[in-house]
Amino acid sequence: MKSLNSEQQAAVKQIERPLLVLAGAGSGKTRVITEKIAYLVRQGLPARHIAALTFTNKAAREMQSRVSKLLHGTQSHGLRVSTFHSLGLDILRKEHKSLGYKAAITLFDEYDKLIVLKSLLAQKTGDYDAKQVEQFAAKIGQWKNAFLTPEQAIAVETLPLNIEIAQVYADYTRCLLAYNAVDFDDLILKPVLLFQANPDVLTKWQNRIRYLLVDEYQDTNLTQYQLVKLLVGTLAKFTVVGDDDQSIYAWRGAQPENLAQLQHDFPRLEVIKLEQNYRSTGRILKVANQLIANNPHVFEKRLWSQLEHGEALRVLAHKNDEVEAMQVVSEIMHHKLMKQTHYKDYAILYRGNHQSRLFEQVLRERNVPYFISGGTSFFAYAEVKDVLSYLRLLSNHEDDAAFLRIVNTPRREIGATTLEKLGAYARERQVSLFAACGEMGLSTRLHDAPRLRLQQFHDWILQKTASLNSVSNKIELINELLDQMGYSAYLREDSASRETAERRIKNVQELLAWLQRMVEKQTADGDEFSLTELVAKVMLLDILERNREDEVNDEISLMTLHAAKGLEFPHVFLIGVEEKILPHQNSIDADSIEEERRLAYVGITRAQRTCTLSYCTHRKQRGILEECLPSRFLDELPAEDLQYAGRKLSREEIKQNLENLRKACDEEEL
């Protein structure tokens, strides 16, 4: 630990009292956490009794990798480094009986959640609006993150719409239990409710996790805070690391107030500040400090650096967003040529995903490699997941998640009530949902019409499974299966526009063509290709595509400010620094500018050497060219540290640029 500064060392060695580490951007917080895990093990605490929690799988993998380099042999055996939600899922699967679930709990994604809510609303009102379904889903998620059960939501709400949503929340919760399923927010809420109702189960997990470390604590919501409080108990053996200046997830329930709440709930809490930044030049930090000083603070801190003072932050103004995209890309290409850098040294950051479109277009036209972080995976499209769910159920009749996704896709008049009763029956019989459809005993729970619809679906899947196992051209049969059930017609009916429907149909065709190539390649190698193997390969490719962000190629990074948190780049271009974009119009209307300022602060502090801020005087909005105002945040920055475009180069800079250009030309000739 000799290379740690004095504050970092103090944070590592404090293990007797609850600890809050206020870690500014680039101050080495991940290193403090990993060094502390190693320190705890060397002090005699077995790794199996230590848990470190963060918010993304990527962050957890990075932390695990660093710890493995500090501990040797069996020292790290049993160490838990995971996301909050992974821990929650582990608790639910191990304690499923206490919650009234059977084994193999199914995890619903957001699309699955919307499907159930659509069914409930259609059953309740006879119709539903897509925006209404999303509104209900968002509100239910907010209640779960605020630690409100359906009963509590019904009791506290007074607005008629919220009371209606709370009642649907109760129906939705009952449905999930019948399906033996949980959604993403349940992964935190249900363990908290379980621990509160079962002290013995809580004691078991407190004995299992004897020291808890939490990263990005400012991003915790109320339910996550409750989980932490329960796990650490009265002994309060924990370290949480956070930065209220980087709290940018209020829209999903994050409460930076949780940092201050620790002082009330744990009077013995010690606070250590990490203010030395190892990432950025002094000038970038000076600008960032002055910007964020306009926000109110519970804990005061000021970043500083021993690195060089650095270049002024450049501010570029453009007449419209098309010019902005062309000019920023030109700036990057010119800078790369002059400074002999790599494409991977550059990041283009923006407030909303829609801002990337013009930049992608210009980058493609100029053959510049780029990567969009957080873009939609091909496997994440609903229509692709539908087809893959059919394949999953055809290859494994025990796959409840696949069954629930497709049993009413396309619509087969199998509603939420029918599925709820089916789920309850299957749970009592301890069989899969698919198997339950074929049992005679189901007639005691369902009327003939819904039972026959389930029976027909069950028999049809069995027939198709037999056919798939007997024919050589499996993909052709899958095509026939989709035609038989009118899947293309369903997509046209389910899509908001003809263009959207055609795009979704094209995605299905692309998936089937790709699967056909996989089968042909396998058979060309002389191997039998079973449907089970095909599905397994597709699922693996899905996982690999999701992990694509871990690859480091020579590409310009394009990402939102939210996605950029935790990353760093030598050269950052922050675009769209305008009123109504940064800060966003919604935040202006809600008078919640503080979080927008934190977003701008996060963007600036991603930069190591240079930071360029860009805005337009006019921008196309819904096809109309509208006038734009520069962001108020620009006025909050120190003028002496900004350089507006148009400055003449010095003789030395011109000379250096010519020398770099000559070198680049010589290398191309070689």
XYZ file of C-alpha atoms in Angstrom:
670
model
C 0.000 0.000 0.000
C 3.046 2.296 -0.072
C 1.910 3.828 -3.373
C -1.414 4.947 -1.853
C -1.698 8.510 -0.613
C -2.337 9.158 3.087
C -6.142 9.474 2.723
C -6.341 6.284 0.667
C -4.265 4.402 3.247
C -6.480 5.659 6.070
C -9.576 4.476 4.177
C -8.055 1.018 3.671
C -6.971 0.557 7.281
C -10.153 1.782 9.006
C -12.028 -1.476 9.669
C -13.296 -0.944 13.235
C -15.873 1.750 12.512
C -18.444 2.280 9.752
C -16.779 4.321 7.013
C -17.922 6.691 4.291
C -15.285 7.457 1.663
C -16.129 10.598 -0.323
C -14.228 9.840 -3.517
C -14.028 12.546 -6.172
C -13.732 11.763 -9.869
C -10.471 10.029 -10.754
C -9.354 9.766 -7.110
C -8.667 6.018 -7.162
C -11.776 4.742 -5.368
C -11.750 1.306 -7.052
C -8.187 0.820 -5.923
C -9.143 1.710 -2.354
C -11.934 -0.900 -2.393
C -9.749 -3.661 -3.839
C -6.824 -2.863 -1.523
C -9.216 -2.900 1.431
C -10.528 -6.356 0.496
C -6.955 -7.639 0.432
C -6.205 -5.870 3.736
C -9.245 -7.475 5.415
C -8.133 -10.931 4.275
C -4.590 -10.333 5.543
C -6.063 -9.221 8.886
C -7.644 -12.669 9.197
C -11.171 -12.252 7.820
C -11.852 -15.101 5.342
C -12.754 -13.869 1.869
C -16.002 -15.866 1.974
C -17.285 -13.430 4.606
C -16.600 -10.326 2.481
C -18.966 -8.869 -0.095
C -18.338 -5.934 -2.444
C -21.315 -4.498 -4.312
C -21.486 -2.200 -7.309
C -23.994 -1.330 -10.031
C -22.723 -2.861 -13.280
C -21.352 -6.253 -14.239
C -18.442 -4.536 -15.937
C -17.462 -2.721 -12.723
C -17.796 -5.958 -10.756
C -15.567 -7.833 -13.218
C -12.947 -5.073 -13.064
C -12.984 -5.149 -9.260
C -12.737 -8.951 -9.169
C -9.809 -8.871 -11.593
C -7.893 -6.347 -9.476
C -8.504 -8.269 -6.245
C -7.261 -11.512 -7.819
C -3.906 -9.801 -8.469
C -3.590 -8.815 -4.791
C -4.538 -12.170 -3.254
C -2.897 -15.495 -3.986
C -3.896 -19.129 -4.006
C -7.030 -19.838 -2.003
C -7.021 -16.433 -0.265
C -9.845 -15.120 -2.465
C -11.932 -18.314 -2.260
C -15.606 -17.490 -1.633
C -15.216 -13.714 -2.079
C -18.391 -12.103 -3.411
C -17.918 -9.231 -5.870
C -21.179 -8.559 -7.668
C -23.930 -6.099 -8.462
C -26.715 -5.381 -5.991
C -29.112 -7.243 -8.251
C -26.915 -10.343 -8.543
C -26.782 -10.543 -4.750
C -30.555 -10.115 -4.591
C -31.123 -12.898 -7.117
C -28.784 -15.181 -5.162
C -30.722 -14.489 -1.942
C -34.066 -15.178 -3.653
C -32.896 -18.440 -5.194
C -31.459 -19.695 -1.917
C -34.476 -18.591 0.174
C -37.255 -19.244 -2.353
C -39.246 -21.455 0.023
C -39.516 -18.673 2.613
C -40.989 -16.439 -0.085
C -43.498 -19.006 -1.325
C -41.651 -19.640 -4.596
C -40.535 -22.916 -6.119
C -36.944 -23.435 -7.284
C -35.678 -21.989 -10.598
C -37.208 -18.522 -10.228
C -37.703 -16.806 -13.591
C -36.338 -13.271 -14.041
C -38.510 -10.944 -16.132
C -36.919 -8.216 -18.213
C -38.663 -4.911 -18.990
C -40.389 -6.326 -22.069
C -41.771 -9.292 -20.115
C -43.045 -6.835 -17.506
C -44.862 -4.805 -20.180
C -46.458 -7.954 -21.648
C -47.991 -8.862 -18.258
C -49.203 -5.289 -17.679
C -50.738 -5.137 -21.176
C -52.666 -8.309 -20.416
C -53.846 -6.971 -17.044
C -54.974 -3.650 -18.513
C -56.726 -5.332 -21.441
C -58.529 -7.547 -18.948
C -59.393 -4.594 -16.699
C -60.490 -2.002 -19.256
C -60.910 -4.026 -22.443
C -58.177 -1.967 -24.128
C -54.879 -0.283 -23.414
C -52.625 2.419 -24.798
C -48.886 1.716 -25.228
C -47.937 4.935 -23.415
C -50.329 4.071 -20.605
C -48.656 0.670 -20.149
C -45.228 2.320 -19.956
C -46.592 4.861 -17.464
C -47.931 2.056 -15.249
C -44.628 0.141 -15.507
C -42.569 3.225 -14.584
C -44.759 4.059 -11.585
C -44.625 0.484 -10.264
C -40.836 0.568 -10.609
C -40.705 3.876 -8.702
C -42.770 2.405 -5.865
C -40.510 -0.638 -5.611
C -37.397 1.551 -5.545
C -39.037 3.721 -2.865
C -39.736 0.599 -0.797
C -43.517 0.650 -1.214
C -45.549 -2.578 -1.463
C -48.880 -2.626 -3.381
C -50.803 -2.394 -0.100
C -48.778 0.636 1.013
C -49.155 2.332 -2.380
C -52.943 1.845 -2.272
C -53.016 3.269 1.280
C -50.924 6.412 0.643
C -52.001 7.476 -2.860
C -54.832 9.966 -3.289
C -54.848 10.704 -7.037
C -57.370 8.497 -8.902
C -54.803 7.497 -11.557
C -52.214 6.471 -8.955
C -54.826 4.480 -7.039
C -55.672 2.660 -10.292
C -51.973 1.960 -10.933
C -51.565 0.722 -7.344
C -54.415 -1.742 -7.853
C -52.779 -3.007 -11.059
C -49.500 -3.215 -9.061
C -51.264 -5.622 -6.667
C -52.565 -7.725 -9.585
C -49.136 -7.682 -11.225
C -47.451 -8.850 -7.998
C -49.929 -11.708 -7.675
C -49.326 -12.720 -11.306
C -45.550 -12.804 -10.861
C -45.879 -15.103 -7.869
C -48.141 -17.408 -9.882
C -45.584 -17.430 -12.722
C -42.775 -18.122 -10.220
C -41.154 -14.960 -11.548
C -39.649 -11.708 -10.299
C -38.776 -8.524 -12.154
C -35.574 -6.496 -11.920
C -36.788 -4.237 -9.088
C -37.954 -7.267 -7.065
C -34.337 -8.405 -6.794
C -33.842 -5.754 -4.108
C -37.352 -5.292 -2.718
C -38.111 -8.965 -1.997
C -34.867 -9.702 -0.076
C -35.585 -6.642 2.124
C -39.152 -7.795 2.807
C -37.843 -11.318 3.433
C -35.246 -10.132 5.965
C -37.765 -7.934 7.776
C -40.247 -10.800 8.114
C -37.708 -13.547 8.900
C -35.064 -12.576 11.501
C -33.515 -16.063 11.339
C -32.913 -15.759 7.596
C -31.425 -12.280 8.109
C -29.079 -13.577 10.830
C -27.899 -16.322 8.485
C -26.962 -13.761 5.808
C -25.377 -11.400 8.351
C -23.156 -14.272 9.470
C -22.323 -14.993 5.852
C -21.469 -11.345 5.002
C -19.398 -10.005 7.900
C -17.904 -7.046 6.037
C -19.687 -5.153 3.290
C -18.184 -2.722 0.775
C -20.398 -0.677 -1.555
C -19.206 1.285 -4.583
C -21.064 4.265 -6.148
C -23.138 4.662 -2.991
C -24.662 7.917 -4.224
C -26.581 5.844 -6.790
C -28.446 3.733 -4.222
C -32.201 4.089 -3.950
C -34.218 3.781 -0.737
C -34.735 0.017 -1.089
C -31.019 -0.623 -1.696
C -30.208 1.472 1.360
C -32.594 -0.677 3.410
C -30.839 -3.817 2.144
C -27.437 -2.440 3.200
C -28.750 -1.446 6.653
C -30.210 -4.901 7.247
C -27.094 -6.759 6.098
C -24.642 -4.754 8.236
C -26.909 -4.799 11.316
C -25.777 -3.326 14.628
C -22.119 -4.288 14.111
C -21.992 -1.889 11.123
C -18.902 -3.420 9.573
C -18.957 -1.595 6.254
C -17.272 0.838 3.894
C -19.298 2.768 1.346
C -17.676 4.832 -1.377
C -19.510 7.608 -3.167
C -19.530 11.093 -4.619
C -22.643 13.275 -4.398
C -21.282 15.357 -7.298
C -21.646 12.320 -9.569
C -25.187 11.339 -8.599
C -26.943 11.291 -11.995
C -29.620 8.622 -11.633
C -32.510 10.365 -9.866
C -34.778 9.231 -12.725
C -34.350 5.635 -11.556
C -34.700 6.366 -7.858
C -31.103 7.125 -6.812
C -30.894 9.292 -3.691
C -27.600 11.100 -3.010
C -29.215 11.961 0.346
C -28.366 8.392 1.356
C -24.794 9.618 1.931
C -25.959 12.119 4.551
C -28.473 9.641 6.012
C -25.576 7.391 7.035
C -24.544 9.938 9.667
C -27.976 9.745 11.289
C -28.273 5.959 11.180
C -24.667 5.240 12.189
C -23.438 7.861 14.726
C -19.949 6.275 14.834
C -19.524 6.844 11.077
C -16.117 8.147 9.999
C -15.817 10.249 6.809
C -12.642 10.299 4.710
C -12.337 12.478 1.600
C -10.319 11.502 -1.489
C -9.651 14.775 -3.306
C -6.425 14.090 -5.194
C -7.278 13.376 -8.826
C -4.941 11.131 -10.844
C -6.752 11.526 -14.164
C -7.069 15.108 -15.375
C -4.949 18.198 -15.821
C -5.194 20.985 -13.243
C -7.111 23.204 -15.635
C -9.832 20.635 -16.314
C -10.259 20.173 -12.558
C -10.390 23.922 -11.954
C -13.211 24.266 -14.493
C -15.070 21.239 -13.077
C -14.716 22.505 -9.488
C -16.106 25.932 -10.360
C -19.064 24.391 -12.211
C -20.100 21.988 -9.441
C -19.628 24.656 -6.734
C -22.968 26.064 -7.944
C -24.721 23.000 -6.469
C -25.599 22.758 -2.762
C -23.373 20.330 -0.828
C -23.678 18.337 2.361
C -19.991 17.424 2.133
C -17.551 19.979 0.722
C -14.599 18.769 -1.328
C -12.333 20.189 -4.029
C -10.402 18.095 -6.521
C -6.739 18.835 -7.122
C -3.965 17.264 -9.174
C -0.191 17.059 -9.304
C -0.375 16.748 -13.093
C 0.406 19.674 -15.418
C -1.894 22.695 -15.614
C -2.833 21.752 -19.185
C -4.580 23.365 -22.127
C -7.595 25.635 -21.919
C -10.963 24.022 -22.590
C -12.081 24.837 -26.132
C -15.611 26.035 -26.907
C -16.932 25.517 -30.452
C -20.045 27.235 -31.822
C -21.817 25.907 -34.947
C -24.657 27.248 -37.053
C -26.568 23.934 -36.912
C -26.292 20.306 -35.771
C -25.173 18.999 -39.184
C -22.240 21.424 -39.180
C -21.520 20.458 -35.566
C -21.159 16.790 -36.510
C -18.920 17.532 -39.503
C -16.767 20.025 -37.605
C -16.269 17.880 -34.494
C -15.270 14.856 -36.600
C -12.884 17.098 -38.592
C -11.401 18.422 -35.347
C -10.757 14.869 -34.141
C -9.180 13.765 -37.430
C -6.992 16.870 -37.520
C -5.964 16.502 -33.883
C -5.168 12.815 -34.392
C -2.988 13.630 -37.381
C -1.161 16.485 -35.680
C -0.617 14.790 -32.313
C -0.011 11.240 -33.596
C -2.711 9.777 -31.356
C -5.183 6.894 -31.787
C -8.933 6.920 -32.437
C -9.515 5.184 -29.094
C -8.131 8.292 -27.360
C -11.283 10.251 -28.283
C -14.828 10.235 -26.907
C -17.893 12.117 -28.125
C -20.322 12.530 -25.222
C -23.928 13.697 -25.412
C -27.061 14.082 -23.276
C -29.411 11.869 -25.336
C -28.974 8.905 -27.674
C -30.687 10.748 -30.547
C -27.687 13.099 -30.787
C -25.430 10.317 -32.084
C -27.217 9.853 -35.444
C -25.541 12.703 -37.359
C -22.124 11.815 -35.931
C -22.522 8.187 -36.984
C -23.399 9.341 -40.486
C -20.322 11.585 -40.791
C -17.996 8.974 -39.266
C -19.240 6.307 -41.704
C -18.850 8.655 -44.674
C -15.238 9.326 -43.688
C -14.468 5.668 -42.865
C -13.605 6.523 -39.269
C -14.034 3.548 -36.874
C -16.368 4.156 -33.949
C -18.240 2.270 -31.268
C -21.520 3.274 -29.629
C -21.539 2.257 -25.980
C -24.920 1.230 -24.648
C -26.436 0.766 -28.106
C -29.232 -1.762 -28.564
C -27.996 -5.307 -29.035
C -29.534 -7.177 -31.974
C -30.608 -9.843 -29.491
C -32.454 -7.242 -27.393
C -35.084 -6.512 -30.065
C -38.504 -7.829 -29.008
C -39.091 -9.727 -32.246
C -35.687 -11.433 -32.029
C -36.369 -12.416 -28.415
C -39.788 -13.787 -29.462
C -38.323 -16.097 -32.101
C -35.518 -17.210 -29.794
C -38.075 -17.905 -27.057
C -39.931 -20.250 -29.438
C -36.644 -22.028 -30.113
C -35.904 -22.217 -26.384
C -39.290 -23.747 -25.575
C -39.074 -26.170 -28.497
C -35.684 -27.357 -27.237
C -36.570 -27.284 -23.512
C -40.181 -27.650 -22.383
C -39.136 -26.722 -18.829
C -38.222 -23.141 -19.826
C -40.934 -21.160 -18.006
C -39.558 -17.765 -19.061
C -39.757 -18.706 -22.751
C -43.269 -20.129 -22.245
C -44.563 -16.939 -20.626
C -43.103 -14.792 -23.379
C -44.691 -16.642 -26.313
C -47.832 -18.351 -25.002
C -49.836 -15.293 -26.073
C -47.508 -14.005 -28.803
C -49.172 -13.718 -31.269
C -52.408 -13.339 -29.308
C -54.215 -16.588 -28.508
C -56.817 -15.181 -26.098
C -54.850 -16.498 -23.127
C -55.181 -13.743 -20.523
C -53.473 -12.828 -17.278
C -56.104 -14.539 -15.101
C -55.724 -17.809 -17.011
C -51.944 -17.674 -16.670
C -52.187 -16.781 -12.990
C -54.332 -19.857 -12.307
C -52.039 -21.991 -14.473
C -49.024 -20.720 -12.518
C -50.628 -21.479 -9.152
C -51.480 -24.999 -10.315
C -47.968 -25.586 -11.700
C -46.398 -24.372 -8.454
C -48.532 -26.729 -6.373
C -47.735 -29.648 -8.679
C -44.050 -28.642 -8.863
C -44.067 -28.931 -12.665
C -43.275 -26.522 -15.476
C -45.974 -24.245 -16.887
C -45.819 -26.105 -20.198
C -46.250 -29.515 -18.541
C -49.162 -28.180 -16.486
C -51.003 -27.254 -19.715
C -51.252 -30.942 -20.603
C -52.448 -32.239 -17.218
C -56.070 -33.284 -16.705
C -56.040 -31.793 -13.209
C -55.958 -28.311 -14.700
C -59.671 -28.695 -15.430
C -60.320 -28.211 -11.696
C -58.885 -24.676 -11.930
C -59.933 -23.426 -15.363
C -63.106 -23.333 -17.411
C -63.140 -25.411 -20.576
C -62.500 -22.569 -23.062
C -59.207 -21.219 -21.556
C -58.060 -24.762 -20.650
C -58.599 -25.917 -24.246
C -56.627 -22.949 -25.587
C -53.705 -23.905 -23.352
C -54.083 -27.565 -24.361
C -54.032 -26.626 -28.053
C -50.873 -24.565 -27.592
C -49.270 -27.432 -25.631
C -50.110 -30.022 -28.312
C -48.974 -27.724 -31.118
C -45.550 -27.197 -29.472
C -45.191 -30.971 -28.953
C -45.996 -31.559 -32.619
C -43.479 -28.972 -33.787
C -40.826 -30.346 -31.446
C -41.254 -33.817 -32.957
C -41.066 -32.373 -36.464
C -37.920 -30.374 -35.696
C -36.212 -33.440 -34.298
C -36.987 -35.477 -37.418
C -36.287 -33.089 -40.315
C -32.912 -32.045 -41.648
C -33.755 -28.427 -42.581
C -34.714 -27.058 -39.173
C -34.659 -23.392 -40.182
C -37.144 -23.967 -43.000
C -39.492 -25.606 -40.488
C -39.083 -22.644 -38.107
C -40.038 -20.370 -41.001
C -43.147 -22.464 -41.577
C -43.956 -22.289 -37.865
C -43.828 -18.465 -37.929
C -45.992 -18.390 -41.064
C -48.562 -20.737 -39.515
C -49.091 -18.513 -36.518
C -49.148 -15.327 -38.607
C -46.159 -13.735 -36.889
C -45.526 -11.157 -39.643
C -49.179 -10.055 -39.516
C -48.859 -9.771 -35.724
C -45.799 -7.516 -36.077
C -47.668 -5.264 -38.524
C -50.593 -5.030 -36.119
C -48.370 -4.492 -33.059
C -46.110 -1.812 -34.568
C -46.710 1.928 -34.396
C -45.949 2.465 -38.102
C -45.480 0.525 -41.323
C -41.785 1.399 -41.347
C -41.344 -0.012 -37.830
C -43.202 -3.197 -38.784
C -41.032 -3.722 -41.872
C -37.878 -3.165 -39.847
C -39.021 -5.757 -37.288
C -39.909 -8.279 -40.027
C -36.490 -7.695 -41.600
C -34.838 -8.397 -38.203
C -36.624 -11.760 -38.039
C -35.517 -12.623 -41.574
C -31.961 -11.627 -40.730
C -32.041 -13.832 -37.616
C -33.317 -16.863 -39.560
C -30.740 -16.360 -42.322
C -28.020 -16.121 -39.715
C -29.252 -19.290 -37.963
C -29.255 -21.071 -41.331
C -25.608 -20.111 -41.871
C -24.765 -21.460 -38.398
C -26.437 -24.783 -39.200
C -24.719 -25.034 -42.604
C -21.313 -24.336 -41.108
C -21.798 -26.979 -38.432
C -23.014 -29.645 -40.881
C -20.181 -28.765 -43.283
C -17.804 -29.668 -40.478
C -19.461 -33.089 -40.317
C -21.266 -32.554 -36.985
C -24.915 -33.253 -36.115
C -26.598 -30.035 -35.177
C -29.391 -30.442 -32.625
C -31.860 -27.684 -31.799
C -30.574 -27.624 -28.208
C -27.031 -26.945 -29.436
C -28.284 -24.256 -31.792
C -30.086 -22.444 -28.964
C -27.064 -22.775 -26.668
C -24.803 -21.214 -29.304
C -27.222 -18.339 -29.871
C -27.483 -17.631 -26.129
C -23.695 -17.637 -25.859
C -23.411 -15.183 -28.747
C -25.973 -12.973 -27.019
C -23.784 -12.911 -23.914
C -20.673 -12.211 -25.987
C -22.399 -9.336 -27.787
C -23.434 -7.846 -24.459
C -19.798 -8.037 -23.362
C -18.684 -6.238 -26.541
C -18.127 -3.063 -24.508
C -15.173 -4.714 -22.762
C -13.189 -4.906 -26.006
C -10.613 -2.190 -26.571
C -10.306 -1.479 -30.289
C -8.948 1.592 -32.049
C -12.340 3.293 -32.339
C -13.827 6.632 -31.331
C -16.265 6.125 -28.445
C -19.753 7.592 -28.750
C -21.893 7.484 -25.607
C -24.307 9.320 -23.369
C -23.072 11.152 -20.305
C -24.779 8.514 -18.174
C -22.899 5.710 -19.957
C -19.587 7.593 -19.647
C -19.603 7.610 -15.857
C -16.613 5.700 -14.514
C -14.664 5.967 -17.788
C -11.831 8.240 -18.896
C -10.376 9.357 -22.229
C -7.378 11.518 -23.164
C -9.586 13.777 -25.321
C -13.291 14.459 -24.743
C -15.796 16.302 -26.942
C -18.962 17.226 -25.044
C -21.571 18.169 -27.653
C -24.949 19.895 -27.500
C -24.037 22.144 -24.559
C -27.255 24.114 -25.008
C -30.337 25.115 -23.078
C -33.065 22.428 -23.402
C -30.408 19.756 -24.029
C -27.871 20.244 -21.227
C -29.694 21.206 -19.045
C -32.555 19.133 -20.436
C -35.956 20.766 -20.952
C -37.609 18.342 -18.494
C -35.202 19.404 -15.747
C -35.728 23.088 -16.537
C -39.496 22.594 -16.278
C -39.136 20.639 -13.017
C -36.614 23.129 -11.600
C -34.138 20.299 -10.990
C -31.020 21.746 -12.595
C -28.632 20.301 -9.987
C -28.568 16.839 -11.559
C -28.019 18.309 -15.037
C -25.062 20.249 -13.638
C -23.712 16.990 -12.194
C -24.054 15.429 -15.656
C -21.972 18.244 -17.171
C -19.451 17.796 -14.341
C -19.225 14.059 -15.085
C -18.640 14.842 -18.776
C -15.820 17.313 -18.117
C -14.088 15.060 -15.567
C -13.932 12.170 -18.081
C -11.182 14.146 -19.871
C -7.532 13.496 -19.080
C -5.722 15.987 -21.311
C -8.160 18.050 -23.389
C -11.860 18.851 -23.212
C -13.874 20.529 -25.977
C -17.398 21.885 -25.443
C -19.666 22.291 -28.460
C -23.013 24.005 -29.053
C -25.217 25.081 -31.971
C -27.029 28.335 -32.636
C -29.738 26.398 -34.519
C -30.803 22.759 -34.304
C -33.438 20.650 -36.039
C -36.250 19.654 -33.694
C -38.961 17.416 -35.174
C -37.867 18.470 -38.658
C -37.969 22.228 -37.899
C -34.825 24.346 -37.547
C -35.083 26.107 -34.192
C -32.876 28.733 -32.547
C -30.747 27.502 -29.623
C -29.164 29.248 -26.665
C -25.780 28.237 -25.233
C -26.093 26.354 -21.949
C -26.164 28.376 -18.737
C -23.371 26.084 -17.568
C -20.923 27.789 -19.947
C -21.474 31.057 -18.051
C -20.576 29.265 -14.806
C -17.108 28.264 -16.058
C -13.995 30.415 -15.461
C -13.595 32.554 -18.586
C -9.797 32.611 -18.280
C -9.711 28.833 -18.746
C -11.884 28.746 -21.872
C -10.711 29.253 -25.431
C -13.395 30.067 -27.974
C -12.796 28.896 -31.568
C -11.017 31.260 -33.935
C -7.705 31.725 -32.087
C -4.644 31.959 -34.354
C -1.961 29.309 -33.924
C 1.458 30.356 -32.648
C 4.566 29.934 -34.804
C 5.689 27.042 -32.595
C 2.322 25.258 -32.991
C 2.380 25.708 -36.779
C 5.936 24.357 -36.907
C 5.015 21.339 -34.775
C 1.910 20.626 -36.861
C 3.933 20.686 -40.093
C 6.479 18.296 -38.570
C 3.711 15.876 -37.506
C 2.141 16.085 -40.959
C 5.498 15.257 -42.582
C 5.928 12.226 -40.297
C 2.424 11.007 -41.089
C 3.053 11.293 -44.837
C 6.353 9.389 -44.513
C 4.605 6.575 -42.605
C 1.878 6.308 -45.264
C 4.504 5.981 -47.996
C 6.169 3.165 -46.027
